[in-house]
Short mmCIF file of C-alpha atoms and ligand atoms in Angstrom, two decimals:
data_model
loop_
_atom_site.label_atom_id
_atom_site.label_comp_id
_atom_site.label_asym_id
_atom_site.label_seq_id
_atom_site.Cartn_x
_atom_site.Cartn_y
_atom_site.Cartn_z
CA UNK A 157 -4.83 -16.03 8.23
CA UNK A 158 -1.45 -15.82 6.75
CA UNK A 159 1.20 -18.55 6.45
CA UNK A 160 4.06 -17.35 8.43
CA UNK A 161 3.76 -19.92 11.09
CA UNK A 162 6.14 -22.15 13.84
CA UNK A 163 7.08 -25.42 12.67
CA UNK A 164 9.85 -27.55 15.25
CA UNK A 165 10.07 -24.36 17.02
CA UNK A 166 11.75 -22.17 14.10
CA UNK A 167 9.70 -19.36 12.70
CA UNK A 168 8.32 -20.63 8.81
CA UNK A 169 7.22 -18.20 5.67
CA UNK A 170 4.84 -21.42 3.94
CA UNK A 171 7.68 -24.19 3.90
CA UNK A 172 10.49 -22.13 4.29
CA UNK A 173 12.45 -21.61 7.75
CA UNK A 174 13.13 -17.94 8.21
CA UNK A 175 16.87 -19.12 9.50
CA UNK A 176 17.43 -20.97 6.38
CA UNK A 177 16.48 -17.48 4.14
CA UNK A 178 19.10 -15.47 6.31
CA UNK A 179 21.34 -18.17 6.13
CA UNK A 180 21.52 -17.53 2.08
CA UNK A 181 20.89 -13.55 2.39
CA UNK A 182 22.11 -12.23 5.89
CA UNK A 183 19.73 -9.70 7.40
CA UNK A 184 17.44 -7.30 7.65
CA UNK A 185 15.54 -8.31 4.49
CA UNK A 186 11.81 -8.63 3.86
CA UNK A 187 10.05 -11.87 2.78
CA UNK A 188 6.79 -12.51 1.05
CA UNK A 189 4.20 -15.41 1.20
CA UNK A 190 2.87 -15.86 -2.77
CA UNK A 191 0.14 -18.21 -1.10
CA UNK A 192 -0.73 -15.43 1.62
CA UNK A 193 -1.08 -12.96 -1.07
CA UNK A 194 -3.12 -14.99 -3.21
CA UNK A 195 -5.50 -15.94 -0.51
CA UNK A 196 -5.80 -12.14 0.21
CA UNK A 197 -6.54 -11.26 -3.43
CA UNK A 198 -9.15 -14.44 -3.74
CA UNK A 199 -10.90 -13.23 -0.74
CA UNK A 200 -11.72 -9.17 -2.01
CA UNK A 201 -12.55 -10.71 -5.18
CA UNK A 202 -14.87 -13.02 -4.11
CA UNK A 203 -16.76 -10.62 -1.59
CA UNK A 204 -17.59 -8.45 -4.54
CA UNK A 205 -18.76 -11.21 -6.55
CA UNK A 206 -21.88 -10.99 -8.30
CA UNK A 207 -20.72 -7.23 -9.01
CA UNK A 208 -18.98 -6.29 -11.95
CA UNK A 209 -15.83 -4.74 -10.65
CA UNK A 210 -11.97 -4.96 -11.49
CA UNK A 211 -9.72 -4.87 -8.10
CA UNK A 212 -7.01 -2.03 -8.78
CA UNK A 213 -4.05 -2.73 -6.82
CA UNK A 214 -2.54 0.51 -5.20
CA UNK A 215 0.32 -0.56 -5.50
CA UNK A 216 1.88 2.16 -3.98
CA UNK A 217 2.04 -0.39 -1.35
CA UNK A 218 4.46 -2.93 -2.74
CA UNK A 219 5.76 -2.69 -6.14
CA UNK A 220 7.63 -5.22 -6.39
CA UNK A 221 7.43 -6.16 -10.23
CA UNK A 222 7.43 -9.61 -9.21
CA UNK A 223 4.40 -8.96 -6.64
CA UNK A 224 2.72 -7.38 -9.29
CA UNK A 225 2.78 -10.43 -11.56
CA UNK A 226 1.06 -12.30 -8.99
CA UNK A 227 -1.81 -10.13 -8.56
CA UNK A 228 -1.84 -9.43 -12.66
CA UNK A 229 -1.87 -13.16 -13.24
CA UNK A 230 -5.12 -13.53 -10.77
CA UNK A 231 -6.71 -11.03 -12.76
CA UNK A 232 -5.55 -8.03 -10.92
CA UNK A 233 -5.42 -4.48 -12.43
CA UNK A 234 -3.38 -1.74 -11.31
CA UNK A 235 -3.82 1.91 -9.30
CA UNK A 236 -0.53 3.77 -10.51
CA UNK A 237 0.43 7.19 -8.96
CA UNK A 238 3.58 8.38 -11.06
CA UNK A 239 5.10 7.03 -14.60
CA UNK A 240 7.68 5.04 -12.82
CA UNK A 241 5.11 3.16 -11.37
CA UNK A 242 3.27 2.85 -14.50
CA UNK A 243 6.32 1.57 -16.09
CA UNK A 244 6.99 -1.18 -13.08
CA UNK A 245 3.11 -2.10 -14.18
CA UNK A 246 3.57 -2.62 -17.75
CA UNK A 247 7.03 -4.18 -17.14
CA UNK A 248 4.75 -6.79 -14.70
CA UNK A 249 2.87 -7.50 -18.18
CA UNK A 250 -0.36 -5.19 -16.61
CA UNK A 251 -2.09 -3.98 -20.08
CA UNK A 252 -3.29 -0.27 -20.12
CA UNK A 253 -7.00 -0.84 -19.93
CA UNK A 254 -6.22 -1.70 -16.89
CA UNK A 255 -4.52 0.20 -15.00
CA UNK A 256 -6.05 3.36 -13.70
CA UNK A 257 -3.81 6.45 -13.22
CA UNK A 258 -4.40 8.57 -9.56
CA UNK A 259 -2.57 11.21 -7.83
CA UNK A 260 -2.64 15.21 -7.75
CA UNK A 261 0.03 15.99 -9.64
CA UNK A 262 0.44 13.99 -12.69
CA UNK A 263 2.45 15.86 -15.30
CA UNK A 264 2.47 16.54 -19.07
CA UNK A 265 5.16 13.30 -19.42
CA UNK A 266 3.28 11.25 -17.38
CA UNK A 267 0.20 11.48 -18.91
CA UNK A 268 1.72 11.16 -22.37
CA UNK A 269 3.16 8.74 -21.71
CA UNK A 270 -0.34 6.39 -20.10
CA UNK A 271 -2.02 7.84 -22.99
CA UNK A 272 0.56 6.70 -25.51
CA UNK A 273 0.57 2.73 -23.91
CA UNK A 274 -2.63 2.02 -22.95
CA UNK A 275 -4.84 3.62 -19.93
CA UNK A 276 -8.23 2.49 -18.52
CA UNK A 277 -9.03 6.22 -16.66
CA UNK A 278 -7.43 8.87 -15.75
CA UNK A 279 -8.60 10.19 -12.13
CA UNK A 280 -8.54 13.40 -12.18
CA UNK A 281 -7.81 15.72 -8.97
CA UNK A 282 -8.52 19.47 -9.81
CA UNK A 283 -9.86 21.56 -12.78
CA UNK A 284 -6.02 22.44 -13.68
CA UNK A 285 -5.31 19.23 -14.20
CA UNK A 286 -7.95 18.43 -16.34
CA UNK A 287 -7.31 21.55 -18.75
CA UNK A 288 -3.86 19.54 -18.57
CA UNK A 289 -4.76 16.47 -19.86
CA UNK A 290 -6.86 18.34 -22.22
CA UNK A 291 -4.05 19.50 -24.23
CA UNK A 292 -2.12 16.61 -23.47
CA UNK A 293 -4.90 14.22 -25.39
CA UNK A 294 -5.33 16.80 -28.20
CA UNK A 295 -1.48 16.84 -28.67
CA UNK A 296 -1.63 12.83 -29.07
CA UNK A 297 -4.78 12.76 -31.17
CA UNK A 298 -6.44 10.36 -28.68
CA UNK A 299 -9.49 10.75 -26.05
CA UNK A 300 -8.34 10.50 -22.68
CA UNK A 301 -11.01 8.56 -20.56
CA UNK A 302 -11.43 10.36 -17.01
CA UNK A 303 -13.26 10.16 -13.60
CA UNK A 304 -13.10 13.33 -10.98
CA UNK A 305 -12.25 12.54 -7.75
CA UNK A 306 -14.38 14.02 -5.68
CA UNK A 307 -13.87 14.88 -2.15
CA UNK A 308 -16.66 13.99 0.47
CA UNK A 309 -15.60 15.76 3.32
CA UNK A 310 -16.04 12.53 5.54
CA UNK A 311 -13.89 11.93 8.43
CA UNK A 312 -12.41 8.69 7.54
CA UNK A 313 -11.31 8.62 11.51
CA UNK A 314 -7.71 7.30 10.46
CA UNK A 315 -4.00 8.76 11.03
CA UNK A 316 -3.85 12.46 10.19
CA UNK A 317 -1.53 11.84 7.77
CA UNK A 318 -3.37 9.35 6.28
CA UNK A 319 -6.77 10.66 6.21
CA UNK A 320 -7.71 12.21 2.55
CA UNK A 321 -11.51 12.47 2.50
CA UNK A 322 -11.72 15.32 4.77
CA UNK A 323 -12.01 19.43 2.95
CA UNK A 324 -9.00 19.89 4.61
CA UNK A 325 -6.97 17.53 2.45
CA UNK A 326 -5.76 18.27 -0.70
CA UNK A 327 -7.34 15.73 -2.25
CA UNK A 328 -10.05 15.74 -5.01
CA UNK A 329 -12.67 18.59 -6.21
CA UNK A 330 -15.07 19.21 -3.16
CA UNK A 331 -18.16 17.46 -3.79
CA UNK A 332 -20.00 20.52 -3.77
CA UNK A 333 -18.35 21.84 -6.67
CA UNK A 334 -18.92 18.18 -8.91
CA UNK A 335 -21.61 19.00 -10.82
CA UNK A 336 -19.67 22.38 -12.35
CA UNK A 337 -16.47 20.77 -13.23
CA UNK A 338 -18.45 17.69 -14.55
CA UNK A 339 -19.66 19.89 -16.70
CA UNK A 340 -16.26 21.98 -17.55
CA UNK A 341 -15.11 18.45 -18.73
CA UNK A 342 -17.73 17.23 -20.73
CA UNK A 343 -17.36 20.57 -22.90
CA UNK A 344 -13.97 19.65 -23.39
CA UNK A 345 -13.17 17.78 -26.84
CA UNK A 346 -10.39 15.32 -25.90
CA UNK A 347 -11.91 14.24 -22.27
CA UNK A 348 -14.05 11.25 -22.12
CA UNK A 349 -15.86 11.63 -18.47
CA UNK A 350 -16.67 7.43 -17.42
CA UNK A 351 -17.19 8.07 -13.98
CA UNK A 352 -16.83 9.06 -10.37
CA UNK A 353 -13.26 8.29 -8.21
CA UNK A 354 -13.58 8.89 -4.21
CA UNK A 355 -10.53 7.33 -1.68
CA UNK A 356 -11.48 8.67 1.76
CA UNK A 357 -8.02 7.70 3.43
CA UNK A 358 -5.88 4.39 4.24
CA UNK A 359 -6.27 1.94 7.28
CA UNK A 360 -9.71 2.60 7.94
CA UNK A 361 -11.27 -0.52 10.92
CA UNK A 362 -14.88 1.36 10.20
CA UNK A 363 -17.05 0.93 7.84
CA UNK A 364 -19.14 4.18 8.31
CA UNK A 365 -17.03 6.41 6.98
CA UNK A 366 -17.04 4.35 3.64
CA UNK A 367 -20.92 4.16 3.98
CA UNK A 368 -21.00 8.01 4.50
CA UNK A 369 -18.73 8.96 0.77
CA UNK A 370 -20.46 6.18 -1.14
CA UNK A 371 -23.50 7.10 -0.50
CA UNK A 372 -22.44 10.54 -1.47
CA UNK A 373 -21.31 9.21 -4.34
CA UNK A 374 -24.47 7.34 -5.30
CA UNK A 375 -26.34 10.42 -5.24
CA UNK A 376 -23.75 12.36 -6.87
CA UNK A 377 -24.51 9.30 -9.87
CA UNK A 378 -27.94 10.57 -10.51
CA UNK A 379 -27.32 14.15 -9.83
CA UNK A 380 -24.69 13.64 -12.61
CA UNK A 381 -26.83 11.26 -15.06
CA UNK A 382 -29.55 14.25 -14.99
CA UNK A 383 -26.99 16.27 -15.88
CA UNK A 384 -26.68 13.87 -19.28
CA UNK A 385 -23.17 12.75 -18.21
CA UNK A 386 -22.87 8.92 -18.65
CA UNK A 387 -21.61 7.72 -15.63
CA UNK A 388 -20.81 4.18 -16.12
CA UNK A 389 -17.62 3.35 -13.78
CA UNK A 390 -17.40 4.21 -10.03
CA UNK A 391 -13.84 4.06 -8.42
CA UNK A 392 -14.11 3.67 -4.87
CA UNK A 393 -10.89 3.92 -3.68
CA UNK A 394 -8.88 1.55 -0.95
CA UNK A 395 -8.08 1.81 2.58
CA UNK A 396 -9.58 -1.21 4.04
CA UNK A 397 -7.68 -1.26 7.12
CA UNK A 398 -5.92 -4.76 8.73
CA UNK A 399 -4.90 -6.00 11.51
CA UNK A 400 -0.98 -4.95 13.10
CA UNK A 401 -2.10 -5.90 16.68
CA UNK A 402 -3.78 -9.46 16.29
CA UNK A 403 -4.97 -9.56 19.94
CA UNK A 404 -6.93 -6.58 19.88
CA UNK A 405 -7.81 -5.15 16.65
CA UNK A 406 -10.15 -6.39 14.09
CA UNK A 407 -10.71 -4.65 11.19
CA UNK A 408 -14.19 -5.20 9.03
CA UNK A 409 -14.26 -8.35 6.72
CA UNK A 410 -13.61 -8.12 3.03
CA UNK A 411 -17.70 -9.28 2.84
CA UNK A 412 -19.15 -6.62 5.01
CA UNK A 413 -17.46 -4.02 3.10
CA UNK A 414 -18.48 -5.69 0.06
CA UNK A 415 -21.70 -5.02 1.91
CA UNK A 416 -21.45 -1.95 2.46
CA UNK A 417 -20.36 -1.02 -1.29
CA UNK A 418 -23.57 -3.52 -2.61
CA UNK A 419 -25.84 -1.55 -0.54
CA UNK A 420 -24.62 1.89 -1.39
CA UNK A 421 -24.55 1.63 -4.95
CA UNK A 422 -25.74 -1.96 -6.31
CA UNK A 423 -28.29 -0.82 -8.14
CA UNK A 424 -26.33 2.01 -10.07
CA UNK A 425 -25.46 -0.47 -12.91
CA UNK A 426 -21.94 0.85 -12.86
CA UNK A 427 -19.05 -1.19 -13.26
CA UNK A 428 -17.15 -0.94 -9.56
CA UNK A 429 -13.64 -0.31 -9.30
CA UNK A 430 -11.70 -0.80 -5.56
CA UNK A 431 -8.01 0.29 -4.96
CA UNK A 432 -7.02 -1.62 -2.44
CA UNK A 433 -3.04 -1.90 -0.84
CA UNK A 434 -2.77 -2.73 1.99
CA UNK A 435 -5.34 -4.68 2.63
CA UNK A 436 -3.47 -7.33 -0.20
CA UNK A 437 -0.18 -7.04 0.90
CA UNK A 438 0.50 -5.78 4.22
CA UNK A 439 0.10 -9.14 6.14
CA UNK A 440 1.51 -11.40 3.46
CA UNK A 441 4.82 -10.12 4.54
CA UNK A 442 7.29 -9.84 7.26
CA UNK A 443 10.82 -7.87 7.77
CA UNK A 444 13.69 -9.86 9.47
CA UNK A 445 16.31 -8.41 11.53
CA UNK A 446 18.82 -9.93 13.98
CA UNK A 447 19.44 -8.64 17.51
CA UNK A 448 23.19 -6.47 17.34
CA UNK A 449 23.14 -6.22 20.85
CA UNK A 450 20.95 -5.99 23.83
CA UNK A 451 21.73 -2.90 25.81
CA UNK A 452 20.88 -2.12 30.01
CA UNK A 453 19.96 1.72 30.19
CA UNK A 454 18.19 3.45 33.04
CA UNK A 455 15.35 1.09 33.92
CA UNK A 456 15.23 0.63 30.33
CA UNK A 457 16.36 -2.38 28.17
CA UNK A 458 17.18 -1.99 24.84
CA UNK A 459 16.95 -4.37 21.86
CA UNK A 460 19.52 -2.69 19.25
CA UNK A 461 18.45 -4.60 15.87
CA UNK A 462 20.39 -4.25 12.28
CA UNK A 463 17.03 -3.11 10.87
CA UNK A 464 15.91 0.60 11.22
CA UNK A 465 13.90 3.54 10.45
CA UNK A 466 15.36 3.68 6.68
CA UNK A 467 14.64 -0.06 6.27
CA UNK A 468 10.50 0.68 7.88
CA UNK A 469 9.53 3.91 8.57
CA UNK A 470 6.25 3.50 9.40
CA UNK A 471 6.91 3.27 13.40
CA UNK A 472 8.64 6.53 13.25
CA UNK A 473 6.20 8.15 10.71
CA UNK A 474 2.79 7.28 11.95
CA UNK A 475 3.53 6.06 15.56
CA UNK A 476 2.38 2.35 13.99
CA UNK A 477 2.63 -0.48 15.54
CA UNK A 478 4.11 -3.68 14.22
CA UNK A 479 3.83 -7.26 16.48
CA UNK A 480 7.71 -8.38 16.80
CA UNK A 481 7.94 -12.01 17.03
CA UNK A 482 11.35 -13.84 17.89
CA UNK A 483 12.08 -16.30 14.65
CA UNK A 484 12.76 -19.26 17.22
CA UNK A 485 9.61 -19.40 18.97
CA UNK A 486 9.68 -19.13 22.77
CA UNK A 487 9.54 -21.94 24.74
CA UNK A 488 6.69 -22.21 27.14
CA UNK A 489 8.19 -21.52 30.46
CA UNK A 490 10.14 -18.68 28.74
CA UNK A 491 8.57 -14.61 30.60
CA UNK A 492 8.47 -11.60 28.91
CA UNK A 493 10.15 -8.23 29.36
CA UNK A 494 9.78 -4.77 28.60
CA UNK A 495 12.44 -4.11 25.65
CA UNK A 496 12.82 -0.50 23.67
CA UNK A 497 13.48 -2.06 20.06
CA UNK A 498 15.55 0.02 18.17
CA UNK A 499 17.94 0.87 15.38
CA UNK A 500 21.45 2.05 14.57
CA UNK A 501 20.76 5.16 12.78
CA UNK A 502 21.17 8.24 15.00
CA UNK A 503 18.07 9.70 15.94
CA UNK A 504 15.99 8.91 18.87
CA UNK A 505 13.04 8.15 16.62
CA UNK A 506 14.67 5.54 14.88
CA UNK A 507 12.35 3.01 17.20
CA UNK A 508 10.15 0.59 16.53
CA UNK A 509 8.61 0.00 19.97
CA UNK A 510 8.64 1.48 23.05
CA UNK A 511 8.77 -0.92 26.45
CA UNK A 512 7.64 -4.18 24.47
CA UNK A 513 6.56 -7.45 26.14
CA UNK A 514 9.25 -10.02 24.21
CA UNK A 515 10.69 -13.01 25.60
CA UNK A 516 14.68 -12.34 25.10
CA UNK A 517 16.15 -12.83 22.10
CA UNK A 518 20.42 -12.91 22.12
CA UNK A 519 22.19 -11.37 20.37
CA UNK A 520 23.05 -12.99 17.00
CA UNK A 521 19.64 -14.12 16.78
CA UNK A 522 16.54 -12.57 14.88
CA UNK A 523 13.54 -11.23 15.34
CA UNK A 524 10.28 -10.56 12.85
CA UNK A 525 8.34 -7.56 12.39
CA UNK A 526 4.58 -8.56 11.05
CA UNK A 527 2.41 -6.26 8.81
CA UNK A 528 5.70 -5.49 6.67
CA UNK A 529 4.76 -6.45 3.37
CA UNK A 530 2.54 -2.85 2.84
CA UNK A 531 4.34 0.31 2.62
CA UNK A 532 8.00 -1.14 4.25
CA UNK A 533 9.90 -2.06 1.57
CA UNK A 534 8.74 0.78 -1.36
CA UNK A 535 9.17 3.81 1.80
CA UNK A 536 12.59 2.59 2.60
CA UNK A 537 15.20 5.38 1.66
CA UNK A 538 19.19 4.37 2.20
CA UNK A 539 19.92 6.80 4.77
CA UNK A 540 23.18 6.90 6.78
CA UNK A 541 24.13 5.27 3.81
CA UNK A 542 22.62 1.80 4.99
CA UNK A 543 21.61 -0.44 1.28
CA UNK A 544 18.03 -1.04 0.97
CA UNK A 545 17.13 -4.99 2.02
CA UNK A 546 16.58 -7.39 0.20
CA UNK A 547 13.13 -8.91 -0.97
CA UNK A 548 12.62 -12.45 -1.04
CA UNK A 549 9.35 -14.14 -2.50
CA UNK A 550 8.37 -17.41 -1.19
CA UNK A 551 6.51 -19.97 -2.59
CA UNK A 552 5.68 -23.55 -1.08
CA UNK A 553 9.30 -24.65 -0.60
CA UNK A 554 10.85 -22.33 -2.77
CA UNK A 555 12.16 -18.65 -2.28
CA UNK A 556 13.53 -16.32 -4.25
CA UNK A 557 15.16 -13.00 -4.00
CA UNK A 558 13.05 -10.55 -6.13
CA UNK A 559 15.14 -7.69 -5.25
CA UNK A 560 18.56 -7.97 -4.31
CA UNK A 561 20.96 -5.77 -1.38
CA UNK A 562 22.53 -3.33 -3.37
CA UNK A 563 26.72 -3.12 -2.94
CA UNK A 564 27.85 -0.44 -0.88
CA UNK A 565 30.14 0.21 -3.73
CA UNK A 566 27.18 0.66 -5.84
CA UNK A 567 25.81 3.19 -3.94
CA UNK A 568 28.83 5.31 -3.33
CA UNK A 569 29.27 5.00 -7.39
CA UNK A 570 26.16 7.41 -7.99
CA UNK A 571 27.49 9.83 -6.44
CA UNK A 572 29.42 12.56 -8.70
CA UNK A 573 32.71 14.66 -7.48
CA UNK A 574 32.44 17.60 -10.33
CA UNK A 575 35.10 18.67 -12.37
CA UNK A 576 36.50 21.53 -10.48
CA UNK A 577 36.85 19.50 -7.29
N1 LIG B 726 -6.07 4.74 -3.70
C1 LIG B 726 -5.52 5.95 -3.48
C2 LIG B 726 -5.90 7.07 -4.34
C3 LIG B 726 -4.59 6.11 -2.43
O1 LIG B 726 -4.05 7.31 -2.21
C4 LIG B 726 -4.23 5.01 -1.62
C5 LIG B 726 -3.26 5.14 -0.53
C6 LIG B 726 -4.83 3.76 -1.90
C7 LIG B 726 -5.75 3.67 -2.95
C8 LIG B 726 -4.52 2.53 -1.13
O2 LIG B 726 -4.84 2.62 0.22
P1 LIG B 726 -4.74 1.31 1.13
O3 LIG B 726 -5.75 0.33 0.60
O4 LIG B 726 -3.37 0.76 1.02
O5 LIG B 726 -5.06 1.79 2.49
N2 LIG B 726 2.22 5.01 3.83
C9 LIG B 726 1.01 4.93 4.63
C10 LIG B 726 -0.21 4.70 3.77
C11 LIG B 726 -0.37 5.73 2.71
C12 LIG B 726 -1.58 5.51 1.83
C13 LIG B 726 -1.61 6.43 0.67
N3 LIG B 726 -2.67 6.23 -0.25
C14 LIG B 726 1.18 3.84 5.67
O6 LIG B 726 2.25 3.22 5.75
O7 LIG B 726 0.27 3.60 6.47
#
């Protein structure tokens, strides 16, 4: 359930009208539900009550600083992938011991610079990286607390180019080869080894493939404990997947994977950690767009909107779907046709949906995508020289713009003419 709902006919984000937010902000933009989000967050963490576990937000998915205060201030910690986003995290008031840093290539700076603020683990990807962080450590006089992602060569039966967990991917240490680099790192003087990462992929609506690496994982535990490592701290990644098509796709609940990761490895006494992204954010927000024109081709209309690929690539990256919704809502008598909903920028795969059932929307008015508030806003690059959209938070009656349209001028501005020009 989220709360972007109809009330008198006019498309609402909690007790705001969408029309009155474009009114103040013109369009495309993005807008948030804080009550959608917290409901999200309360759910996880209640599923995996009765285990200790901290939620990590990937929040990859939406950094919004402001987003992240929400999720910090519910107890939230934090999944980083680079020092900028380690930065947006402390800036968000996240302390170090909890935030968790992931990714393949973390550099020299960017582990200096989570060892020199505060870090809960490192999760380390390869046996490079660890000689890395190694040095990096001894440099700083500090320990540097890891886990080793492993890679359980399970088919997490996603996107290809979301899919991680499979030998193919260039993701983690293959399981296979744990036990040796567990042991590579424990030798090491500056490496603290806590535990065991795995992420299998994003947008998983199985649980089996999550069953399959954790179970891997739990046996890795013991294999490992034998070994006289003491694992005490299991990362288990995100990738919960949730529903974009609401009348035919739904994903497991937050409790059966809770389930799943109770029955797996409950009885490990480890302290859990889950990454989540998506799963938080994705539905607790929508992008807004107004109709530029509507266009006739060959047995083909065409819904030409001011948002496009730049402003949500995920239609054109992973062939995703996102329900459209018109923000005055339909009335009954009101049929459906096939649209091709599409944006200005120049290139045929600037679409969001090919021959869509929508009733029509004129031009002038708007239109919502769904799913938006995962991986929209944070992938959105100003190409053809089109400002990023704004973010707007809403709370009960209230909204707020947490990120404002950049000026045209501003963007031009960056740009440099050299000397000998
Ligand atoms: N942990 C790690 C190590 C990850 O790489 C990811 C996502 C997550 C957690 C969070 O996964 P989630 O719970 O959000 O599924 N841009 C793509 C998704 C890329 C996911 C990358 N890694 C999309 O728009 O579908």
């Amino acid at each position: 359930m989220d709360h972007f709902i109809y009330r008198n006919g006019i498309l609402h984000a909690e007790d705001v009208a969408i029309t009155e937010i474009a009114a103040a902000v013109g369009t495309p933009f993005y807008v948030y539900s804080q009550a959608t989000l917290t409901r999200h967050f309360r759910v996880f963490d209640e599923a995996l009550n009765g285990m200790n576990h901290l939620i990590c937000y990937a929040m990859k998915a939406n950094s919004n600083i402001a987003i992240l205060k929400i999720l910090g201030d519910l107890g939230a910690g934090m999944d980083v992938v680079s020092g900028g986003e380690y930065l947006r995290a402390k800036a968000a008031g996240i302390s170090g011991d909890k935030i968790v840093f992931s990714g393949v290539g973390k550099t020299r700076e960017e582990m200096a610079l989570a060892i020199k603020n505060g870090i809960r683990q490192f999760n380390v990807e390869s046996e490079a990286e660890l000689k890395v962080l190694n040095e990096v450590a001894l440099s700083l006089g500090a320990i540097a607390p890891i886990t080793l992602r492993v890679n359980p060569d399970v088919d997490a039966k996603t996107h290809a180019k979301i899919a991680t967990g499979k030998s193919e991917n260039k993701f983690g240490i293959p399981i296979s080869k744990a036990q040796e680099v567990y042991s590579i790192a424990a030798s090491m003087e500056a490496i603290d080894v806590v535990g065991i990462d795995v992420h299998i992929g994003s947008q998983l609506t199985d649980l089996e493939p999550f069953r399959l690496a954790y179970k891997k994982v739990a046996e890795l535990t013991k294999v490992l404990r034998q070994d006289g490592h003491n694992i005490r701290r299991l990362d288990l990644g995100g990738g919960l997947g949730i529903p974009y098509e609401s009348s035919n796709q739904s994903p497991p609940l937050p409790e059966d994977y809770a389930k799943v990761i109770h029955e797996t490895v409950g009885d490990l006494d480890c302290e859990i950690e889950i990454e989540p992204g998506r799963l938080l954010t994705g539905n607790a927000g929508l992008m807004v767009s107004s109709v530029i024109y509507n266009k006739s081709g060959e047995g083909r209309d065409f819904m030409i909107v001011d948002a496009a690929m730049n402003d949500l690539i995920r239609p054109a990256l992973y062939e995703a779907y996102h329900e459209i919704i018109p923000v005055i809502e339909s009335t009954e008598n009101s049929e459906t046709q096939d649209y091709d909903i599409v944006g200005p920028v120049c290139e045929t795969g600037d679409t969001f949906a090919n021959k869509r059932a929508l009733t029509p929307v004129a031009d002038g008015e708007m239109v919502a995508f769904r799913s938006a508030g995962a991986y929209g806003a944070v992938m959105a690059s100003e190409y053809n020289t089109r400002p990023l959209i704004p973010e707007i938070l809403v709370h009960g009656d209230q909204f707020s713009i947490i990120r404002d349209r950049p000026s045209i001028e501003a963007i031009i501005k960056r740009d440099i003419i050299p000397d000998w020009l």
